[in-house]
mmCIF file of N, CA and C in Angstrom:
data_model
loop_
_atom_site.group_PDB
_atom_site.id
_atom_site.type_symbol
_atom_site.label_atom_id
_atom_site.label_comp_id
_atom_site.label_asym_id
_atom_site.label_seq_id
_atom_site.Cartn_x
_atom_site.Cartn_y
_atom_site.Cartn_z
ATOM 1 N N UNK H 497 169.824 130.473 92.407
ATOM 2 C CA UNK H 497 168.462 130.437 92.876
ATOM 3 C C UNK H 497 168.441 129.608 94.160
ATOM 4 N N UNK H 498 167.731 129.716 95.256
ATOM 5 C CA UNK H 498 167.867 129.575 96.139
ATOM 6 C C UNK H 498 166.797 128.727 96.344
ATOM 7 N N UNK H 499 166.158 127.479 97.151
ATOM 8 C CA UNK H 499 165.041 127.021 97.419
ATOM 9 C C UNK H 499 164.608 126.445 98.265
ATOM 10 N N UNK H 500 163.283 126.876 98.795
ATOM 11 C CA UNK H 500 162.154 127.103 99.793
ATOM 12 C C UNK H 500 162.827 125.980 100.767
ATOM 13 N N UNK H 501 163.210 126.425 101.721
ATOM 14 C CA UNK H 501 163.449 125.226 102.848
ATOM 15 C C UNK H 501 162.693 124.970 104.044
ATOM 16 N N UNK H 502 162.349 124.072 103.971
ATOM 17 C CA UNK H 502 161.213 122.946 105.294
ATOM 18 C C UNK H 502 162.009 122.013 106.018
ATOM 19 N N UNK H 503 162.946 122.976 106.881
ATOM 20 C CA UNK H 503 163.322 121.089 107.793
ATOM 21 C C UNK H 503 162.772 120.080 107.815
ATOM 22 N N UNK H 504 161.179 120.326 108.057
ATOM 23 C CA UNK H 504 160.588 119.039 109.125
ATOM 24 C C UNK H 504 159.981 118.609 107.348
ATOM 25 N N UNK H 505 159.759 118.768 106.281
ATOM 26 C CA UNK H 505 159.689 117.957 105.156
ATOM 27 C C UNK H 505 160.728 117.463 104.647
ATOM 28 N N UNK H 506 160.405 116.110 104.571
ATOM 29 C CA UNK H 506 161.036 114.701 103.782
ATOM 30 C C UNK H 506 160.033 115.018 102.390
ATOM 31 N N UNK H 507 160.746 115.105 101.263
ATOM 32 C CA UNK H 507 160.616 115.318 100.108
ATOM 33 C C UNK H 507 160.489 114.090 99.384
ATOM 34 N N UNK H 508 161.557 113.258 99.558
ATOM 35 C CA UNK H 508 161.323 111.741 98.743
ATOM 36 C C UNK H 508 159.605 110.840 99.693
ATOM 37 N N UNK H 509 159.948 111.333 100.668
ATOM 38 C CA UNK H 509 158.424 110.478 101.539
ATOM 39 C C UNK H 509 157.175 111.061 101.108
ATOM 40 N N UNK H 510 157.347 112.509 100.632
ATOM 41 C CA UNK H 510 155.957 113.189 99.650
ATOM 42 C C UNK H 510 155.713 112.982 98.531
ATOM 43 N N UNK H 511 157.208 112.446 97.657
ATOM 44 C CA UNK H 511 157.041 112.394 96.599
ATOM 45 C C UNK H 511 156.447 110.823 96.107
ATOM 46 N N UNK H 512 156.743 110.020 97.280
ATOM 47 C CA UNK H 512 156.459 108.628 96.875
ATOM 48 C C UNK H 512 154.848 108.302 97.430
ATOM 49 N N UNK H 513 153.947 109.597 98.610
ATOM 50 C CA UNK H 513 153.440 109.047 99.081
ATOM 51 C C UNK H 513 152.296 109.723 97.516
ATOM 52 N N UNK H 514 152.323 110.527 96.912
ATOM 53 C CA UNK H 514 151.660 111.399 95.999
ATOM 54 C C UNK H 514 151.964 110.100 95.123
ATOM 55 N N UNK H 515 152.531 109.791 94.517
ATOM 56 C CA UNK H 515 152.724 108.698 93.804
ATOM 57 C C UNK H 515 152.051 107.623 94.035
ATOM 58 N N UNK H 516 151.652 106.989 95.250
ATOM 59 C CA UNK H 516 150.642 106.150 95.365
ATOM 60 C C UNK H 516 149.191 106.457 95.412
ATOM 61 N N UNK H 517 149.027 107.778 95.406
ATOM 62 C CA UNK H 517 147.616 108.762 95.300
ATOM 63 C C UNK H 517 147.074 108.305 93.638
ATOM 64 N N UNK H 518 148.668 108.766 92.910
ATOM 65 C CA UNK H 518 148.335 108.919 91.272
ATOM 66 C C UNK H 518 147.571 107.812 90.700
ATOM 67 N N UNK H 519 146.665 107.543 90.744
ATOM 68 C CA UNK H 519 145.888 106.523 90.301
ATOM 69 C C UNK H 519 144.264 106.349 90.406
ATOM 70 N N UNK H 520 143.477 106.835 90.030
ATOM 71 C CA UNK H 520 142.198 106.205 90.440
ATOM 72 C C UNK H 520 141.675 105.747 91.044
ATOM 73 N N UNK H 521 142.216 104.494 90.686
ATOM 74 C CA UNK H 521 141.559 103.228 91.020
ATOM 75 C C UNK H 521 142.369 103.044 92.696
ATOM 76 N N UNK H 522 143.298 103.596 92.903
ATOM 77 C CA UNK H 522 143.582 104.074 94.394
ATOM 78 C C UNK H 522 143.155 104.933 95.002
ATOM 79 N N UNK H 523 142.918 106.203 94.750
ATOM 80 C CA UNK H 523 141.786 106.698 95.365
ATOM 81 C C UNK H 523 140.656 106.743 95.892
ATOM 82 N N UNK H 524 139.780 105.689 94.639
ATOM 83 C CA UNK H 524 138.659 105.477 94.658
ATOM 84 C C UNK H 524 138.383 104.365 96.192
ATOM 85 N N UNK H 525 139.732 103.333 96.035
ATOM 86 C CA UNK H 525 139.829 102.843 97.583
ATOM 87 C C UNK H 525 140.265 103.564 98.742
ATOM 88 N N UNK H 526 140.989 104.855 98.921
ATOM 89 C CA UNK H 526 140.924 105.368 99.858
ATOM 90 C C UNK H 526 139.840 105.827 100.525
ATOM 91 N N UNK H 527 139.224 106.727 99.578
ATOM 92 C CA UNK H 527 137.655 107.143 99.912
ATOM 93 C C UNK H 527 137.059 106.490 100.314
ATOM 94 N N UNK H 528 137.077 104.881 100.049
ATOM 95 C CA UNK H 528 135.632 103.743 100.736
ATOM 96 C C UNK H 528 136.436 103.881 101.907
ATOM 97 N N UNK H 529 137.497 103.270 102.166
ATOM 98 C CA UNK H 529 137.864 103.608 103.282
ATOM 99 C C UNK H 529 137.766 104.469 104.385
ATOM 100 N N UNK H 530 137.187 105.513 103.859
ATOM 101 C CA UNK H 530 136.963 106.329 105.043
ATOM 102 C C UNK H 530 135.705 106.095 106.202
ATOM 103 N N UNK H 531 135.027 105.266 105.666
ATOM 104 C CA UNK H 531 133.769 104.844 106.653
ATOM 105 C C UNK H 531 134.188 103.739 107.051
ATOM 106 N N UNK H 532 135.709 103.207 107.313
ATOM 107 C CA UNK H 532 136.716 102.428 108.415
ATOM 108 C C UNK H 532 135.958 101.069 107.341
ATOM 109 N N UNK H 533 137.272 100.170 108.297
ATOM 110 C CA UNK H 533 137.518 98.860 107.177
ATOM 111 C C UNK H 533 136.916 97.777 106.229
ATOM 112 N N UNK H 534 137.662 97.626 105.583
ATOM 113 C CA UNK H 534 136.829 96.787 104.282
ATOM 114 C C UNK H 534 137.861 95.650 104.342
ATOM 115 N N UNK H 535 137.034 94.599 103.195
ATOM 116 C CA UNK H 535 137.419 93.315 103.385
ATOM 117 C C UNK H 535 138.340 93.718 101.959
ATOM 118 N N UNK H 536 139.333 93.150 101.101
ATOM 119 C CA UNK H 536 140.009 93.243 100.002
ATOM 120 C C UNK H 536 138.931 93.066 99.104
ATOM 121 N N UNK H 537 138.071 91.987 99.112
ATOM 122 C CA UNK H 537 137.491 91.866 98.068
ATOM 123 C C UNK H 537 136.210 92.765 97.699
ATOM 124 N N UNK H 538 135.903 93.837 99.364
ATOM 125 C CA UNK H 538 134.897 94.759 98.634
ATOM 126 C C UNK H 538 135.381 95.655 97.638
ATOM 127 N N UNK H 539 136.949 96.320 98.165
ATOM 128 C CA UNK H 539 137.609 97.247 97.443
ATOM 129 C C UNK H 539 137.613 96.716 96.102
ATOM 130 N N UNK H 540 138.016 95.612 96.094
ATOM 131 C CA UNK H 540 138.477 95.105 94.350
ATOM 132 C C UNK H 540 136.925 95.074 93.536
ATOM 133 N N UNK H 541 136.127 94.924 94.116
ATOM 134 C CA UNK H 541 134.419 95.191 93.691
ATOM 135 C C UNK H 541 134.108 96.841 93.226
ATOM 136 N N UNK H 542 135.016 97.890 93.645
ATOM 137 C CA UNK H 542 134.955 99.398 93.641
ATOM 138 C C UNK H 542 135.491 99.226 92.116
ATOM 139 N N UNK H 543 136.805 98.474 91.590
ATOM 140 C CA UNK H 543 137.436 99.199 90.309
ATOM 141 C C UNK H 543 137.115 98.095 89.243
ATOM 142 N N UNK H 544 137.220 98.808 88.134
ATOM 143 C CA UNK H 544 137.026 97.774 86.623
ATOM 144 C C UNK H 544 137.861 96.621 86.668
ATOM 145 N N UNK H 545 139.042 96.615 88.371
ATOM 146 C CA UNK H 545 140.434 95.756 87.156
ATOM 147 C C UNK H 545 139.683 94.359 88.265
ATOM 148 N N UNK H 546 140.644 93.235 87.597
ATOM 149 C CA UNK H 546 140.796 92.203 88.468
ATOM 150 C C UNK H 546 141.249 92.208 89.766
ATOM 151 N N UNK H 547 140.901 90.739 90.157
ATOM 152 C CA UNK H 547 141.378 91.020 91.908
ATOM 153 C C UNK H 547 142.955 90.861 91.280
ATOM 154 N N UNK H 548 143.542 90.615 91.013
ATOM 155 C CA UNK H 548 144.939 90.969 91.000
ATOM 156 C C UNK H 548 145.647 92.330 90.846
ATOM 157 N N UNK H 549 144.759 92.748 89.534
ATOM 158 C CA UNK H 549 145.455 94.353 89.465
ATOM 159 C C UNK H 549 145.030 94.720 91.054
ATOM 160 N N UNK H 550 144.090 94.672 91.248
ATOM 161 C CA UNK H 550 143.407 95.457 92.740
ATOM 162 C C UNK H 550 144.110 95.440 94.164
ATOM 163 N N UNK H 551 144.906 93.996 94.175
ATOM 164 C CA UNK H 551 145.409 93.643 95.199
ATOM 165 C C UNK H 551 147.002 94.455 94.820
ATOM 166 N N UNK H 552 147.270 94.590 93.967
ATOM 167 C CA UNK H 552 148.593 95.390 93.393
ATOM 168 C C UNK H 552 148.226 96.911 93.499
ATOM 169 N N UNK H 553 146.982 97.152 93.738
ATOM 170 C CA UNK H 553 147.071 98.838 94.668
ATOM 171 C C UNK H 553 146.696 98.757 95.449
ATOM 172 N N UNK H 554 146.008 97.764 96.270
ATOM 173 C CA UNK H 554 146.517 97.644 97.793
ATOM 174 C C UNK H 554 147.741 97.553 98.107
ATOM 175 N N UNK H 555 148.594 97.037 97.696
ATOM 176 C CA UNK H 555 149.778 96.824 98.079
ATOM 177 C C UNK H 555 150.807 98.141 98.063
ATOM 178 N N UNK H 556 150.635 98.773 96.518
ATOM 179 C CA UNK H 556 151.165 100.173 96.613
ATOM 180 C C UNK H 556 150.599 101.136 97.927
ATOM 181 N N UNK H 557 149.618 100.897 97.847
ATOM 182 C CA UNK H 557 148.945 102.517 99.159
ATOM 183 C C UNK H 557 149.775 101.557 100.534
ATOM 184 N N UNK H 558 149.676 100.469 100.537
ATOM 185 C CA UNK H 558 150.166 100.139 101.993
ATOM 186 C C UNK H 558 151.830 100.277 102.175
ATOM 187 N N UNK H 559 152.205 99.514 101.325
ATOM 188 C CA UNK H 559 153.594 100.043 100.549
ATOM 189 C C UNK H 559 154.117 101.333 101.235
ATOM 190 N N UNK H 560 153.476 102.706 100.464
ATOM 191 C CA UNK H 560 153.704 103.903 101.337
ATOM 192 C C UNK H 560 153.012 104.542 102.867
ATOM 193 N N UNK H 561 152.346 103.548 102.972
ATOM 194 C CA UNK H 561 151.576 103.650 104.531
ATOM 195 C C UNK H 561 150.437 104.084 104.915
ATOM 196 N N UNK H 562 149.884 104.531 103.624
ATOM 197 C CA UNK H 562 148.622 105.096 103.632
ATOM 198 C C UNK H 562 147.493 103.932 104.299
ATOM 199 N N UNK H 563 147.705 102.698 103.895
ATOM 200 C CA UNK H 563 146.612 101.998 104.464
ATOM 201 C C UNK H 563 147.055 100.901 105.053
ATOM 202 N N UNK H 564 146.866 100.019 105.799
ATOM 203 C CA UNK H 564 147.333 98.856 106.628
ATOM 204 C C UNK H 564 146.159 97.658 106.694
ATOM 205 N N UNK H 565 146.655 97.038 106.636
ATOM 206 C CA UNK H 565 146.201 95.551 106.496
ATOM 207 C C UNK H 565 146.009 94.538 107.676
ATOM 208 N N UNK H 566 145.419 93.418 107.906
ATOM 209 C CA UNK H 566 144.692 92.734 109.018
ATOM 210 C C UNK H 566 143.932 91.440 108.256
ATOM 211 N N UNK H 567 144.470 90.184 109.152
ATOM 212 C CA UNK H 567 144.024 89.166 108.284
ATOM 213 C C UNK H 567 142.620 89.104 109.250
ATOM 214 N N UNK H 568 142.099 88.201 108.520
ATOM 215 C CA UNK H 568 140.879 87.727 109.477
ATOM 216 C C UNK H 568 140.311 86.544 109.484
ATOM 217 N N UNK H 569 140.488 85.601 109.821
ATOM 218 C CA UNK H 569 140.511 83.960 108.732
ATOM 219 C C UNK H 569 141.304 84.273 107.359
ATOM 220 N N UNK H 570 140.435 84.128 106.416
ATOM 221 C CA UNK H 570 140.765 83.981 105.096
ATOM 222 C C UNK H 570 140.547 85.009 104.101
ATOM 223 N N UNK H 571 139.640 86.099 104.904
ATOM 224 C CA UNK H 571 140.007 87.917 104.638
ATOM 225 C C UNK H 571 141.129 88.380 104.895
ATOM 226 N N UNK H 572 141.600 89.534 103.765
ATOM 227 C CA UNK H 572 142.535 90.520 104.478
ATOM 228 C C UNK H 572 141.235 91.981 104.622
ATOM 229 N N UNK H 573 141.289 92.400 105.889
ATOM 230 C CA UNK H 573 140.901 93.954 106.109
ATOM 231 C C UNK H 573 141.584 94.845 106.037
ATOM 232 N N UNK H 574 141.284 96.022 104.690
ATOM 233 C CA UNK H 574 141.756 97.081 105.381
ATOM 234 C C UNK H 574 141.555 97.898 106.101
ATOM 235 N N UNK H 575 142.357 98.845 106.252
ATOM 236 C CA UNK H 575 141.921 100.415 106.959
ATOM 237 C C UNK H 575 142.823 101.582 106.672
ATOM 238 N N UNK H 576 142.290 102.513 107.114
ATOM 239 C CA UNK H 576 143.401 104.005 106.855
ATOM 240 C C UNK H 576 144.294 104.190 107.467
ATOM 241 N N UNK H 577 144.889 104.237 107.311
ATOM 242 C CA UNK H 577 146.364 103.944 108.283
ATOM 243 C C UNK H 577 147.134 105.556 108.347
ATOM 244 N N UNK H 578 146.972 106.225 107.449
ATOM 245 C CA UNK H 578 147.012 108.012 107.495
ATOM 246 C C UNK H 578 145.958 108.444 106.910
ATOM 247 N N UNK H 579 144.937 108.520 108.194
ATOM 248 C CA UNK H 579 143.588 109.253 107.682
ATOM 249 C C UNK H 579 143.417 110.532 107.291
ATOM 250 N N UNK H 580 144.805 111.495 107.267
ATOM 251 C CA UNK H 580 144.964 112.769 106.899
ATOM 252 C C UNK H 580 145.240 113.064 105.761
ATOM 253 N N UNK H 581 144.800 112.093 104.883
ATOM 254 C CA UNK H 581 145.414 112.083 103.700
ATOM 255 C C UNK H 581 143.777 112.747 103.081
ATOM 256 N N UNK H 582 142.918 112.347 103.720
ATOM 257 C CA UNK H 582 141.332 112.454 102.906
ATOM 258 C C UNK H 582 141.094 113.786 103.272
ATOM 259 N N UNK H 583 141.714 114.394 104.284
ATOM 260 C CA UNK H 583 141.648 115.907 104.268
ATOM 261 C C UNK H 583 142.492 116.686 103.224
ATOM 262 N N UNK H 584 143.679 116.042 102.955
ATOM 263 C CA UNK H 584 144.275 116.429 101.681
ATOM 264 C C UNK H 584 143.428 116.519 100.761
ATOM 265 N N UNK H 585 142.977 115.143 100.042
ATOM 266 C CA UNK H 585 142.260 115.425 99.021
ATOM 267 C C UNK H 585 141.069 116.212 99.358
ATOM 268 N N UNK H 586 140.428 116.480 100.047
ATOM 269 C CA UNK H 586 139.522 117.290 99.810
ATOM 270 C C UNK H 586 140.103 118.494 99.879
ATOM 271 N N UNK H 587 141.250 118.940 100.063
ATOM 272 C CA UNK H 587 141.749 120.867 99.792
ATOM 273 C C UNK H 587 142.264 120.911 98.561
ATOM 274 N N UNK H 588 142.540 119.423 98.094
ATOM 275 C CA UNK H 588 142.982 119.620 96.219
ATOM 276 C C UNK H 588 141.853 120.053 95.561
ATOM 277 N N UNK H 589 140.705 118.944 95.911
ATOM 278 C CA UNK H 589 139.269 119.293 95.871
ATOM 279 C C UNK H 589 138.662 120.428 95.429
ATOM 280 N N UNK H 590 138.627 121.082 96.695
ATOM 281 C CA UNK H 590 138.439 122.468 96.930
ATOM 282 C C UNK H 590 139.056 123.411 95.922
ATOM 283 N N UNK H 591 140.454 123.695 96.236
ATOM 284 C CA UNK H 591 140.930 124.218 95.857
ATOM 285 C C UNK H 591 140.627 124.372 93.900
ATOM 286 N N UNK H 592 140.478 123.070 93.539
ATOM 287 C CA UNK H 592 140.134 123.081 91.946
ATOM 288 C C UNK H 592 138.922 123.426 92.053
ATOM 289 N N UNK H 593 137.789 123.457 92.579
ATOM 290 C CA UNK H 593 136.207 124.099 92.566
ATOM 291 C C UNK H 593 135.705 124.006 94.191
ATOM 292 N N UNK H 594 136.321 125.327 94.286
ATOM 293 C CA UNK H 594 135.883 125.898 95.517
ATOM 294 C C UNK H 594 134.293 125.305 95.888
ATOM 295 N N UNK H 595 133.644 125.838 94.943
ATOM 296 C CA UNK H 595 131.972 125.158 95.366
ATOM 297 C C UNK H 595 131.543 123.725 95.997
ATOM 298 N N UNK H 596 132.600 122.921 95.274
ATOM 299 C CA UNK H 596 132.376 121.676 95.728
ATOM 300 C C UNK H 596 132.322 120.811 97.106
ATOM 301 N N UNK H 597 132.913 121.485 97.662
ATOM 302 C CA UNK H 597 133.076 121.605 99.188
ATOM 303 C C UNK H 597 132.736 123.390 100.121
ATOM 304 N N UNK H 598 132.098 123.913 100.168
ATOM 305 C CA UNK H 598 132.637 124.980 101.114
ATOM 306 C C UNK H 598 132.812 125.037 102.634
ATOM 307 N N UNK H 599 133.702 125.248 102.846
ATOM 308 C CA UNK H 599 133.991 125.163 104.372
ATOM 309 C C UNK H 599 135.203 124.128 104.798
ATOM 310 N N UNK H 600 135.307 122.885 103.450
ATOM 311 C CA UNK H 600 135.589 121.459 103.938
ATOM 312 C C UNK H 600 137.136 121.696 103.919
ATOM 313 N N UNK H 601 137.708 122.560 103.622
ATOM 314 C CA UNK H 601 139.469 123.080 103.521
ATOM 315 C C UNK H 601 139.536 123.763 104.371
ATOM 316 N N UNK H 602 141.033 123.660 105.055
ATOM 317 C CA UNK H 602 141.357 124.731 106.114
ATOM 318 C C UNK H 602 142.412 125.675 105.558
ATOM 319 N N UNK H 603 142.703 125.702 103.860
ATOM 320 C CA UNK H 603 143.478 126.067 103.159
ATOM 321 C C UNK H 603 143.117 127.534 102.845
ATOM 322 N N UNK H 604 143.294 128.525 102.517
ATOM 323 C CA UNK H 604 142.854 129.224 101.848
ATOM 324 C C UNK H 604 144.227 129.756 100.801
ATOM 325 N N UNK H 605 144.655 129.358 99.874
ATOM 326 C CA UNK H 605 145.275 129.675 98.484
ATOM 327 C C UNK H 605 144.656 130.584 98.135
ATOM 328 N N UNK H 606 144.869 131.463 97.549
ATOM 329 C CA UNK H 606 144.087 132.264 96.504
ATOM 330 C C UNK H 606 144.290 131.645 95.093
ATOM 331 N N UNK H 607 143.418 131.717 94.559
ATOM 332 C CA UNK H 607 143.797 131.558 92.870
ATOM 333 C C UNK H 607 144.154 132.806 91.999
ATOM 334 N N UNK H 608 145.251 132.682 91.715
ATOM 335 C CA UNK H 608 145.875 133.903 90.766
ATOM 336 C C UNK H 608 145.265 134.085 89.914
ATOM 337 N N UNK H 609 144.883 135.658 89.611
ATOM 338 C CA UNK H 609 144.267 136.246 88.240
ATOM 339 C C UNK H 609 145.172 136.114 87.611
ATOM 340 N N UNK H 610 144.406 136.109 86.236
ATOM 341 C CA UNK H 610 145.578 135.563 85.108
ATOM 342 C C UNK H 610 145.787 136.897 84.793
ATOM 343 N N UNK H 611 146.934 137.606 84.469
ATOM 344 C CA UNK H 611 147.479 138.567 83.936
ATOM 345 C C UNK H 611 147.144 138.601 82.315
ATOM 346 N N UNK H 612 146.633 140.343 82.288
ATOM 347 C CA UNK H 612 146.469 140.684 81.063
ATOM 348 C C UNK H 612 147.884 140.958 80.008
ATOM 349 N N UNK H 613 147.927 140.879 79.055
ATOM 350 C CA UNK H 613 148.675 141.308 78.419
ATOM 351 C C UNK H 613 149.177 142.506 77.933
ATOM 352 N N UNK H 614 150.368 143.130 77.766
ATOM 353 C CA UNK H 614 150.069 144.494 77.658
ATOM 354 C C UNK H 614 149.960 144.934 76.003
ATOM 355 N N UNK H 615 148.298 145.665 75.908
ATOM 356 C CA UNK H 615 148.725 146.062 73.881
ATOM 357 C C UNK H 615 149.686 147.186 73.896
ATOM 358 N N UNK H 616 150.342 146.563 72.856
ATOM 359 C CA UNK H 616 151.278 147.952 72.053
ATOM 360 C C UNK H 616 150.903 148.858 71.525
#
């Protein structure tokens, strides 16, 4: 079996950057993020956990580069550091309920009909 080849994709750099996606409570900080930077402690105000768990997914998303950091006195700010990532999620978005967005993907997938079965 032979498989799909992409020069210009780095596979371990997708696989680790999806990996810092997998989470909620990281997401949920990417998204504030998108109306540009926040102080750490608004983000950690977004999820149920402590400022510690919180500051431990800041650290993962920055970790893989998604977001970048900036002291400021005795703030850290973030920001989006690959803002192309929120166009991603919105074609996962999409893609799982088209309605929810229309227009907001530049994707067009089709969704496969599910195949009937054949009766005997």
């Amino acid at each position: 079996m032979t498989e799909p080849h992409e020069p210009h994709l780095d596979l371990d750099t997708c696989t680790d950057l999806l990996k810092a996606l997998a989470h909620p409570v990281r997401l949920r900080m990417v998204l504030a993020l998108e109306g540009g930077e926040r102080c750490a402690c608004e983000l950690a105000d977004l999820s149920p956990c402590d400022r510690t768990t919180s500051s431990k997914h800041l650290a993962v998303l920055r970790e893989a580069g998604i977001v970048e950091d900036r002291r400021e006195g005795t703030r850290i700010l973030y920001s989006l550091k690959l803002s192309c990532v929120l166009s991603m999620l919105r074609c996962v978005n999409r893609f799982a309920d088209p309605a929810s967005d229309p227009g907001g993907c530049a994707c067009s997938l089709p969704k496969e009909e599910p195949q009937r079965r054949k009766e005997s």
